[in-house]
Short mmCIF file of N, CA and C in Angstrom, two decimals:
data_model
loop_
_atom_site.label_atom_id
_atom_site.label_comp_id
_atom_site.label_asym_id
_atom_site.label_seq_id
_atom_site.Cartn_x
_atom_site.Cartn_y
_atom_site.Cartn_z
N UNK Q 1 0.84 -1.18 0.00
CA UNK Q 1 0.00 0.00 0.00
C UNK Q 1 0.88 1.24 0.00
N UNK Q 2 0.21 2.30 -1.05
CA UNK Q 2 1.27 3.74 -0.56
C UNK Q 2 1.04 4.59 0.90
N UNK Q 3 1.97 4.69 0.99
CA UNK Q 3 1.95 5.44 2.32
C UNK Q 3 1.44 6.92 2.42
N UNK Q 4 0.87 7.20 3.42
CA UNK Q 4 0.29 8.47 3.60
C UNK Q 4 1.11 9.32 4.17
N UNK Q 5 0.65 11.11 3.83
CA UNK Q 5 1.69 11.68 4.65
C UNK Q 5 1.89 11.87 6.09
N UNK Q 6 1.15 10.97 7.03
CA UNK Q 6 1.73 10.29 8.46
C UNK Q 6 2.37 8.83 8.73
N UNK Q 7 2.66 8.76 7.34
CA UNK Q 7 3.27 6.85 7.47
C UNK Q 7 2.23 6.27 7.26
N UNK Q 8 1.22 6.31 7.38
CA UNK Q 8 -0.11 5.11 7.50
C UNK Q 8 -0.38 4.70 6.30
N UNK Q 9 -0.44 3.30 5.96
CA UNK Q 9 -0.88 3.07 4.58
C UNK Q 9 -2.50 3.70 4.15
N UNK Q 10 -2.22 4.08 2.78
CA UNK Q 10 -3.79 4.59 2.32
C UNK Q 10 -4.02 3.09 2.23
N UNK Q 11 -5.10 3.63 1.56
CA UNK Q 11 -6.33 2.70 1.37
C UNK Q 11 -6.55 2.34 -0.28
N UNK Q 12 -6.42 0.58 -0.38
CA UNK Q 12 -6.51 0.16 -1.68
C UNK Q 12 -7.58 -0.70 -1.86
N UNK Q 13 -8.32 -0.68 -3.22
CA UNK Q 13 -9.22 -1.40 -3.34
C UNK Q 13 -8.97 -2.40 -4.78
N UNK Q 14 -9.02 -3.76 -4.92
CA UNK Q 14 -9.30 -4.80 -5.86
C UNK Q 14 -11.01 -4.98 -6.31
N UNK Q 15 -10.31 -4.65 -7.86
CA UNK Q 15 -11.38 -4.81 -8.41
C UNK Q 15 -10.91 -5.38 -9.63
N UNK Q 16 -12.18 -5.97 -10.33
CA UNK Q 16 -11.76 -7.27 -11.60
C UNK Q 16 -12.04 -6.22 -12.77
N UNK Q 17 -11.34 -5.89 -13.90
CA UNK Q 17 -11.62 -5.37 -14.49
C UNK Q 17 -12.87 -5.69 -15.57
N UNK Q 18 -13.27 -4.78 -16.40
CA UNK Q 18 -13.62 -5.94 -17.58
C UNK Q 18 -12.72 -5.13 -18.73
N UNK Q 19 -12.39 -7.06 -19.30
CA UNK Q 19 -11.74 -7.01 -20.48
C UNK Q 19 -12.60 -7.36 -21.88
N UNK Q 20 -11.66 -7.39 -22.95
CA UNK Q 20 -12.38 -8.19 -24.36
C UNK Q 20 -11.02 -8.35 -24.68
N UNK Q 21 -11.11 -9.34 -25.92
CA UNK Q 21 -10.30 -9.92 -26.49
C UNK Q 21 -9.81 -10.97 -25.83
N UNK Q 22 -8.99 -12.12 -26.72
CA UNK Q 22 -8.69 -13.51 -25.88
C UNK Q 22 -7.58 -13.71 -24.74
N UNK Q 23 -8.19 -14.01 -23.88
CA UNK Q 23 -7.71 -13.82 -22.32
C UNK Q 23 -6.41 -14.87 -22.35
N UNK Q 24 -5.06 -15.26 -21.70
CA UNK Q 24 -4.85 -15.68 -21.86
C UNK Q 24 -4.76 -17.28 -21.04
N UNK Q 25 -4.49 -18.41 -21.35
CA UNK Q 25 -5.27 -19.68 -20.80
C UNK Q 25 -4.63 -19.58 -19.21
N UNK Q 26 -5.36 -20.05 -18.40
CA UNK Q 26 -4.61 -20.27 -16.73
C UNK Q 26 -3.22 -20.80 -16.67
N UNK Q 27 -2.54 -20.28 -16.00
CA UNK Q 27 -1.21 -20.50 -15.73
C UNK Q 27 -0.74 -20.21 -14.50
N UNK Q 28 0.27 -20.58 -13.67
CA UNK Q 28 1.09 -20.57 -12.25
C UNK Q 28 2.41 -20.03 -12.76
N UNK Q 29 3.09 -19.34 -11.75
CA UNK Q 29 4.31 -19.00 -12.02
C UNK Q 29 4.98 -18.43 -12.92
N UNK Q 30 4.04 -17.80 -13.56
CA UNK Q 30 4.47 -16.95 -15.31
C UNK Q 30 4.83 -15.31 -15.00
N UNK Q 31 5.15 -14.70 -15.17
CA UNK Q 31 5.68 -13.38 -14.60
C UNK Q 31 5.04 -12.15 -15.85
N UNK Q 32 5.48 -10.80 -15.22
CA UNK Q 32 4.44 -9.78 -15.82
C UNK Q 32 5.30 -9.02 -15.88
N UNK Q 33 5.30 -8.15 -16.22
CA UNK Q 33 5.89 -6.35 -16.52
C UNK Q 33 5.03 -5.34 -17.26
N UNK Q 34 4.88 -4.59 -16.91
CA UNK Q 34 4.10 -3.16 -17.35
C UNK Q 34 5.04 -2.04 -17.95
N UNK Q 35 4.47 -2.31 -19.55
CA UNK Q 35 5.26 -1.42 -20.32
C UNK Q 35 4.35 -0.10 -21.36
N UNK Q 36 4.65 0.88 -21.09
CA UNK Q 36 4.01 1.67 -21.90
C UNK Q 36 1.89 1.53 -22.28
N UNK Q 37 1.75 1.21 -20.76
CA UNK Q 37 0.38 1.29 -20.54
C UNK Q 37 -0.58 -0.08 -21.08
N UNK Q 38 0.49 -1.36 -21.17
CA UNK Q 38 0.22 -2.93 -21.11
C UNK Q 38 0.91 -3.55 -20.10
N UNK Q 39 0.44 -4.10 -19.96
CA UNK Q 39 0.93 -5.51 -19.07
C UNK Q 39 0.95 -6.68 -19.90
N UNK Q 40 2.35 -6.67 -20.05
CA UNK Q 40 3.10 -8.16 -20.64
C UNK Q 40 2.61 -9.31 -20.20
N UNK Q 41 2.24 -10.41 -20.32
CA UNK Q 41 2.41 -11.31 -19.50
C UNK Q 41 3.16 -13.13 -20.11
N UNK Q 42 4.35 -13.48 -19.67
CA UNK Q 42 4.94 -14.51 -20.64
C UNK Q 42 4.86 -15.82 -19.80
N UNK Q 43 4.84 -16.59 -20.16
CA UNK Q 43 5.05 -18.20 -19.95
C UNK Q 43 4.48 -18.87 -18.65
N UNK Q 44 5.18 -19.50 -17.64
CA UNK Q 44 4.40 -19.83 -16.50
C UNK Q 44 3.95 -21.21 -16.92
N UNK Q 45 3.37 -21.88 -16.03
CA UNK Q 45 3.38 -23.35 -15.75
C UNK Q 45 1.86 -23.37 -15.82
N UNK Q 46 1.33 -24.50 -16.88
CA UNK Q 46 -0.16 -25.06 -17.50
C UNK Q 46 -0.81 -26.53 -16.80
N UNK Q 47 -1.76 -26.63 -16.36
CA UNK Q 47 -1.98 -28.22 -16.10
C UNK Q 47 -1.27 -29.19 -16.80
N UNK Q 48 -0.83 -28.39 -18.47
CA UNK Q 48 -0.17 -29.53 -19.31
C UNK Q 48 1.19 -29.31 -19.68
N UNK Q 49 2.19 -28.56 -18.66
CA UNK Q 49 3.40 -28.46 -18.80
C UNK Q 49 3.58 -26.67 -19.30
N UNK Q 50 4.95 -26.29 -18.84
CA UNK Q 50 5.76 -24.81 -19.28
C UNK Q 50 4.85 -24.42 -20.24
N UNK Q 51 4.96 -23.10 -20.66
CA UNK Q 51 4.47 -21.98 -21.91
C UNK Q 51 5.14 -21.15 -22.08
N UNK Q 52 5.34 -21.05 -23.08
CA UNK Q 52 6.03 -19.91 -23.95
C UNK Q 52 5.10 -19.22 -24.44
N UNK Q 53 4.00 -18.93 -24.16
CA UNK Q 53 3.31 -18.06 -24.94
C UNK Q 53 3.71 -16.37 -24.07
N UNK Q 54 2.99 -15.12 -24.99
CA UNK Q 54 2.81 -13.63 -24.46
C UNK Q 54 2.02 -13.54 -24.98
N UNK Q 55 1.38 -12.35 -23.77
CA UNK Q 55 -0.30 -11.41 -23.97
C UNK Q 55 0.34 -10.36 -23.74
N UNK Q 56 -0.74 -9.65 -23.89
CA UNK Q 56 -0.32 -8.36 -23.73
C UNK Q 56 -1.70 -7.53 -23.35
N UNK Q 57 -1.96 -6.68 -22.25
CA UNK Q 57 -3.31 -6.24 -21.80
C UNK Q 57 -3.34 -5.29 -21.51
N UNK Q 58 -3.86 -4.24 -22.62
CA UNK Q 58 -4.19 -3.11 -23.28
C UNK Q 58 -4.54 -2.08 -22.02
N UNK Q 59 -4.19 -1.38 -20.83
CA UNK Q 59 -5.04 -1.04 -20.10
C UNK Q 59 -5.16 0.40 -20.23
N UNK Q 60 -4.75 0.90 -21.18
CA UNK Q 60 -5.22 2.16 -22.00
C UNK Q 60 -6.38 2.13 -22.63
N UNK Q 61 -6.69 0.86 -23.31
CA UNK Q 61 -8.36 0.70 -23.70
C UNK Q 61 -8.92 1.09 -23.69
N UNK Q 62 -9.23 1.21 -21.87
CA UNK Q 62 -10.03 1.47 -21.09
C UNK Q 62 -10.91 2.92 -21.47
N UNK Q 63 -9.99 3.78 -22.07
CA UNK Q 63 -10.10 5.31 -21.70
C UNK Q 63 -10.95 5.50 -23.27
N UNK Q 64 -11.24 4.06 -24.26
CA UNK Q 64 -12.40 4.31 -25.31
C UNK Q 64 -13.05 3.05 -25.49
N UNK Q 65 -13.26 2.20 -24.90
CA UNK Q 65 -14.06 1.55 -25.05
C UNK Q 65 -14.62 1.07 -23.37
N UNK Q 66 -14.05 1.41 -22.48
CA UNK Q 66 -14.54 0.98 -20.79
C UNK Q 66 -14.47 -0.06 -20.41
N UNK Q 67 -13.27 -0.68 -21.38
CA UNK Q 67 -12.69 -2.35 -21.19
C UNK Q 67 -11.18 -2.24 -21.76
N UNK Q 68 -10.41 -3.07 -20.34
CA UNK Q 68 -9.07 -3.51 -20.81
C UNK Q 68 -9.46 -4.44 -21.99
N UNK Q 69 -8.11 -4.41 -23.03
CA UNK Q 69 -7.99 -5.20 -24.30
C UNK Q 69 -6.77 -6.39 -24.04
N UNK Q 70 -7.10 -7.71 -23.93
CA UNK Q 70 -5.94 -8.52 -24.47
C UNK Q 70 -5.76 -8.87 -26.17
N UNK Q 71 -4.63 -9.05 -25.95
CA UNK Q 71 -3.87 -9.76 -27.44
C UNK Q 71 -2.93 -10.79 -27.24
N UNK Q 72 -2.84 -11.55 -27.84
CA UNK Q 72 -1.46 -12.38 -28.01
C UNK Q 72 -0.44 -11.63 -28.85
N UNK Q 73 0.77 -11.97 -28.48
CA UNK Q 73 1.45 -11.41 -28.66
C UNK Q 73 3.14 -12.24 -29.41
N UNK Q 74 2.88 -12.14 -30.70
CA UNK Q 74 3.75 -13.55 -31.43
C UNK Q 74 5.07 -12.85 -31.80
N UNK Q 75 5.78 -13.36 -30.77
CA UNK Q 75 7.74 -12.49 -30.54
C UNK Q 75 8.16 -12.88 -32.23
N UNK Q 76 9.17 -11.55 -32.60
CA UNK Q 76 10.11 -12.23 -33.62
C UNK Q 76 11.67 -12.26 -32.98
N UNK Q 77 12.45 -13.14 -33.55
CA UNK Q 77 13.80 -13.82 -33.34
C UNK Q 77 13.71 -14.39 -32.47
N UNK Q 78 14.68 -14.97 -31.82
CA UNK Q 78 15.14 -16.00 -30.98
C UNK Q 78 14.12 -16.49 -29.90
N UNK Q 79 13.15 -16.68 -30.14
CA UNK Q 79 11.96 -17.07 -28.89
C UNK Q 79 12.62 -18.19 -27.28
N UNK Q 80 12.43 -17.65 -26.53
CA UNK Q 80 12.82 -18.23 -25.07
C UNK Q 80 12.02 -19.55 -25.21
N UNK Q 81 12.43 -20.61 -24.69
CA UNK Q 81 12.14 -22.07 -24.47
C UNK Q 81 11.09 -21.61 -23.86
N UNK Q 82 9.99 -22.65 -23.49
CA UNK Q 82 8.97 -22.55 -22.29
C UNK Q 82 9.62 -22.64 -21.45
N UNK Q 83 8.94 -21.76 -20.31
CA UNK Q 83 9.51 -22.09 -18.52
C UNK Q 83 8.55 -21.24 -18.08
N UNK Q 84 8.47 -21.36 -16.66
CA UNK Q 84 8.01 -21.05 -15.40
C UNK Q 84 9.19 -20.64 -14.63
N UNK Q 85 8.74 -19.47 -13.63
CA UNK Q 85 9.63 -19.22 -12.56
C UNK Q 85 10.70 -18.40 -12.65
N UNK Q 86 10.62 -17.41 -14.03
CA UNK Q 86 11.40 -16.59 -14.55
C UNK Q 86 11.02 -15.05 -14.00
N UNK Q 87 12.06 -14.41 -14.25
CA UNK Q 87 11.60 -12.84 -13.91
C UNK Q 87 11.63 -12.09 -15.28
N UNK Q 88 11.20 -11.19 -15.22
CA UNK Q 88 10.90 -10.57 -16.05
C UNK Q 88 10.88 -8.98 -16.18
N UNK Q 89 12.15 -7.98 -16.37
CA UNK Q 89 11.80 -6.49 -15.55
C UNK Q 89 11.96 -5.74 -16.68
N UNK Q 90 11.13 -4.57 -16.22
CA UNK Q 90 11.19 -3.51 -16.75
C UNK Q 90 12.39 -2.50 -17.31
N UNK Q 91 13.01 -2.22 -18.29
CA UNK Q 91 14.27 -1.27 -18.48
C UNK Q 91 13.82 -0.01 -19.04
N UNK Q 92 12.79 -0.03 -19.99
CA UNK Q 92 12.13 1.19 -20.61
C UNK Q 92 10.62 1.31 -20.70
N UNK Q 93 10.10 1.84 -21.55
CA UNK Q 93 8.64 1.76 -21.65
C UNK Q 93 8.49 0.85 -22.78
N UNK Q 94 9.56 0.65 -23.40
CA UNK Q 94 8.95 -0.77 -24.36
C UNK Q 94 10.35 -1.81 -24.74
N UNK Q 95 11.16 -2.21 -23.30
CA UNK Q 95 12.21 -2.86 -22.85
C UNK Q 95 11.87 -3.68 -22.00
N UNK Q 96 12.32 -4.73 -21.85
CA UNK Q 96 12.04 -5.62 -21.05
C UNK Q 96 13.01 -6.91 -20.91
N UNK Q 97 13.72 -7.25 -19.71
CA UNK Q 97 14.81 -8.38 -19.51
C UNK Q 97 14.26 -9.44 -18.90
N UNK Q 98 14.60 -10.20 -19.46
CA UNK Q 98 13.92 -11.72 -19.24
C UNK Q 98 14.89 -12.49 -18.59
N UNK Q 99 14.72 -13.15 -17.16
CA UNK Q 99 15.99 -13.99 -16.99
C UNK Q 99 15.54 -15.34 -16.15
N UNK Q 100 15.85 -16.25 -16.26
CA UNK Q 100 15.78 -17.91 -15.85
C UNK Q 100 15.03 -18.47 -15.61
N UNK Q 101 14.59 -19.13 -14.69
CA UNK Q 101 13.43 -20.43 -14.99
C UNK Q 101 13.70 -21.94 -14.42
N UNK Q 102 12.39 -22.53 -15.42
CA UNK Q 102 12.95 -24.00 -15.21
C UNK Q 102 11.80 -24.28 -16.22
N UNK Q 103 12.25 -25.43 -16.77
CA UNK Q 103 11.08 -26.64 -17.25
C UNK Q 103 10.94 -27.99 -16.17
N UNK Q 104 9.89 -28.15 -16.02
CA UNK Q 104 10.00 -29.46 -15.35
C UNK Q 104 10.10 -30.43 -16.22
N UNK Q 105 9.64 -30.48 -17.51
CA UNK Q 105 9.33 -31.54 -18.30
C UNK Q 105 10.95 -32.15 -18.53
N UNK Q 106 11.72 -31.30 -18.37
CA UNK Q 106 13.33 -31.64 -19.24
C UNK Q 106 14.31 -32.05 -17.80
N UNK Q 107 13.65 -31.41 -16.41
CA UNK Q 107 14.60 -31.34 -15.47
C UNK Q 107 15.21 -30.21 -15.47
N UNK Q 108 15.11 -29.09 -16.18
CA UNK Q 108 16.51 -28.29 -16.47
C UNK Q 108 15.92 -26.36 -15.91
N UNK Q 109 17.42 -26.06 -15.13
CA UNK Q 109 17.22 -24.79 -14.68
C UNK Q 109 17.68 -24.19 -15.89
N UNK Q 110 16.91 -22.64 -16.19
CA UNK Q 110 17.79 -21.64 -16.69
C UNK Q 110 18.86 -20.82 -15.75
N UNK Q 111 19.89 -20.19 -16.61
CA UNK Q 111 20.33 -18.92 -16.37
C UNK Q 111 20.34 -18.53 -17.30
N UNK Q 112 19.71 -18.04 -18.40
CA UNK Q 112 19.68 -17.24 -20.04
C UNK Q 112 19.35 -16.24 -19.66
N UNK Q 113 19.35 -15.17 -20.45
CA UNK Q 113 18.51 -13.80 -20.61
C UNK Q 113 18.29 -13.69 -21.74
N UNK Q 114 17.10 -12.76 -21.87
CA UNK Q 114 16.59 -12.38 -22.69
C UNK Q 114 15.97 -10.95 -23.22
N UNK Q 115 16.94 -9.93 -24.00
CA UNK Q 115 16.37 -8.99 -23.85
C UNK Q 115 14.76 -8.91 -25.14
N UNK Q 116 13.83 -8.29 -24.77
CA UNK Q 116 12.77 -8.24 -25.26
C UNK Q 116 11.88 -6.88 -25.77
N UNK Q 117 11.81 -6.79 -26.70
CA UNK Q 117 11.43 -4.79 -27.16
C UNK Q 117 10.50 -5.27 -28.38
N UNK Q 118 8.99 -3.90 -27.44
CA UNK Q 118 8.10 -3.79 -28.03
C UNK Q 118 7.64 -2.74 -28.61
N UNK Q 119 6.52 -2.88 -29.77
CA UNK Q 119 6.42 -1.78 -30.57
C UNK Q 119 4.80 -1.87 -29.96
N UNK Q 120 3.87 -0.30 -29.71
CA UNK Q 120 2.82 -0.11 -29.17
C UNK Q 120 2.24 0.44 -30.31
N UNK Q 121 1.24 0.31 -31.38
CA UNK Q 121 1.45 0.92 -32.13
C UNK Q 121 -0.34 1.69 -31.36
N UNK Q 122 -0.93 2.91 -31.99
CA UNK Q 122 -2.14 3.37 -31.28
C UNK Q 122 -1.57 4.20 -30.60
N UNK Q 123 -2.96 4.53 -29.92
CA UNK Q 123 -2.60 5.92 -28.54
C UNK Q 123 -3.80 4.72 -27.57
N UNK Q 124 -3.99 5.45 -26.27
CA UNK Q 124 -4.65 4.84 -25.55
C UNK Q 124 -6.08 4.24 -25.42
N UNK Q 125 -6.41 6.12 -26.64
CA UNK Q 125 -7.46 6.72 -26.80
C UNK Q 125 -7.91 5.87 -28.46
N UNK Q 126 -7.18 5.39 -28.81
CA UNK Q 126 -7.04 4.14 -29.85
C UNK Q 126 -6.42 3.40 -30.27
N UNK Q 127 -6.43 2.53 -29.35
CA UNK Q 127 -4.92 1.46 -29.40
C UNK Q 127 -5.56 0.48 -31.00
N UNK Q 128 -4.13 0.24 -30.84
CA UNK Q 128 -3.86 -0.24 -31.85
C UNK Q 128 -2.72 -2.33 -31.79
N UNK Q 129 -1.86 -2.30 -32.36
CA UNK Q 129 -1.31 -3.08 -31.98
C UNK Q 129 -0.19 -4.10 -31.42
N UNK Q 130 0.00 -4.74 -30.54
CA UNK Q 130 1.41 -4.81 -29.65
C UNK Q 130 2.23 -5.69 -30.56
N UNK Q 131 3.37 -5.90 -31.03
CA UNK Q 131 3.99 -5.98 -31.43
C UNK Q 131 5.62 -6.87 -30.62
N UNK Q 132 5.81 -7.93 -30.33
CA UNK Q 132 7.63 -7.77 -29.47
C UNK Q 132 8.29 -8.22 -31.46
N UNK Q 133 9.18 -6.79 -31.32
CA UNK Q 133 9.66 -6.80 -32.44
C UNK Q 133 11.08 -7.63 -32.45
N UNK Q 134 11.73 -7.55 -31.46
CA UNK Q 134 13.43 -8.34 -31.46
C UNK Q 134 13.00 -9.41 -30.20
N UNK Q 135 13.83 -10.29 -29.97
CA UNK Q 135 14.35 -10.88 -28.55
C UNK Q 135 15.68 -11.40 -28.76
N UNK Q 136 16.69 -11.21 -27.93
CA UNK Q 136 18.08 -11.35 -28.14
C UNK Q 136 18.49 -11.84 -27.28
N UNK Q 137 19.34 -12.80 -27.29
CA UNK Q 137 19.58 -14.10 -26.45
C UNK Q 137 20.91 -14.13 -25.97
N UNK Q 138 21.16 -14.61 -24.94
CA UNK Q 138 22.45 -14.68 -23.99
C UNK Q 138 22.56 -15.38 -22.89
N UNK Q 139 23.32 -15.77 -22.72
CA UNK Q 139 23.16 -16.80 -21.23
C UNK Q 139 23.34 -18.15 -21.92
N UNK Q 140 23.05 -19.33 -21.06
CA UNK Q 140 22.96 -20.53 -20.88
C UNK Q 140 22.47 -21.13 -20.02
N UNK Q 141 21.73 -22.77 -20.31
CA UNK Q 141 21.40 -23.47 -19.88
C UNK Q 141 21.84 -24.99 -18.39
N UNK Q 142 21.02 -25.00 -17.73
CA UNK Q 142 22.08 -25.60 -16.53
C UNK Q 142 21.05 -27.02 -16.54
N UNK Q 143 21.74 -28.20 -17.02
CA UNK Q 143 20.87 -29.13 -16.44
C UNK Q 143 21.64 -29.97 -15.58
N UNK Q 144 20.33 -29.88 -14.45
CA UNK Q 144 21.48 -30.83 -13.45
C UNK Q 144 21.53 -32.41 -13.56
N UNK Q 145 22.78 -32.99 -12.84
CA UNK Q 145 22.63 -34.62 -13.06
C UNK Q 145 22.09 -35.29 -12.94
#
């Protein structure tokens, strides 16, 4: 919670938004970042094993139609393996570093990175469409014995 100007936390409220467009399927352990008025969201663990998939959730939308927007979001170059349990941070408004993981299916930890840059195309007031134009790869893989 943010703090007030006597220290005391204000006061926050949860609420479910409403969205349109295709949501993306349930997942555990998949990580997020908020870039340039979306929320990323990549991979994470499925009833049926790791994902590599990205969404992306429009929450500029909001301000013309009175609904967040998802999209999928189909990376070009070097696409990250599936995993769960990765981080995922913020560097710019359309930057984003991707780093480690695991698959269970293989046994195997990451340490890779991944840098990741998106194109927003729209204004808020008419979005338009998300785009991850590069992903650039570094690091390596650790499987243990």
């Amino acid at each position: 919670a943010r703090m007030g100007s006597r220290g005391k936390p204000r006061q926050g409220t949860f609420f479910e938004p409403s969205t349109v467009g295709a949501a993306p399927p349930p997942r555990a352990d998949h990580c997020c970042v908020a870039l340039g008025g979306h929320i990323v969201v990549h991979g994470g663990n499925s009833a049926h094993g790791p994902l590599e998939d990205m969404y992306a959730l429009n929450v500029g939308a909001a301000a013309r139609s009175g609904a967040w927007r998802w999209e999928r979001v189909s990376p070009q170059g070097e696409v990250p393996p599936a995993r769960f349990g990765h981080s995922l941070v913020r560097v710019s408004d359309t930057t984003a570093v991707l780093f480690g993981g695991a698959d269970d299916n293989e046994f195997r930890l990451y340490n890779d990175t991944y840098t990741l840059r998106f194109s927003f195309e729209g204004t808020p007031a008419s979005p338009g469409t998300t785009r991850c134009i590069s992903i650039a790869a570094g690091g390596a893989a650790d499987t243990p014995p």
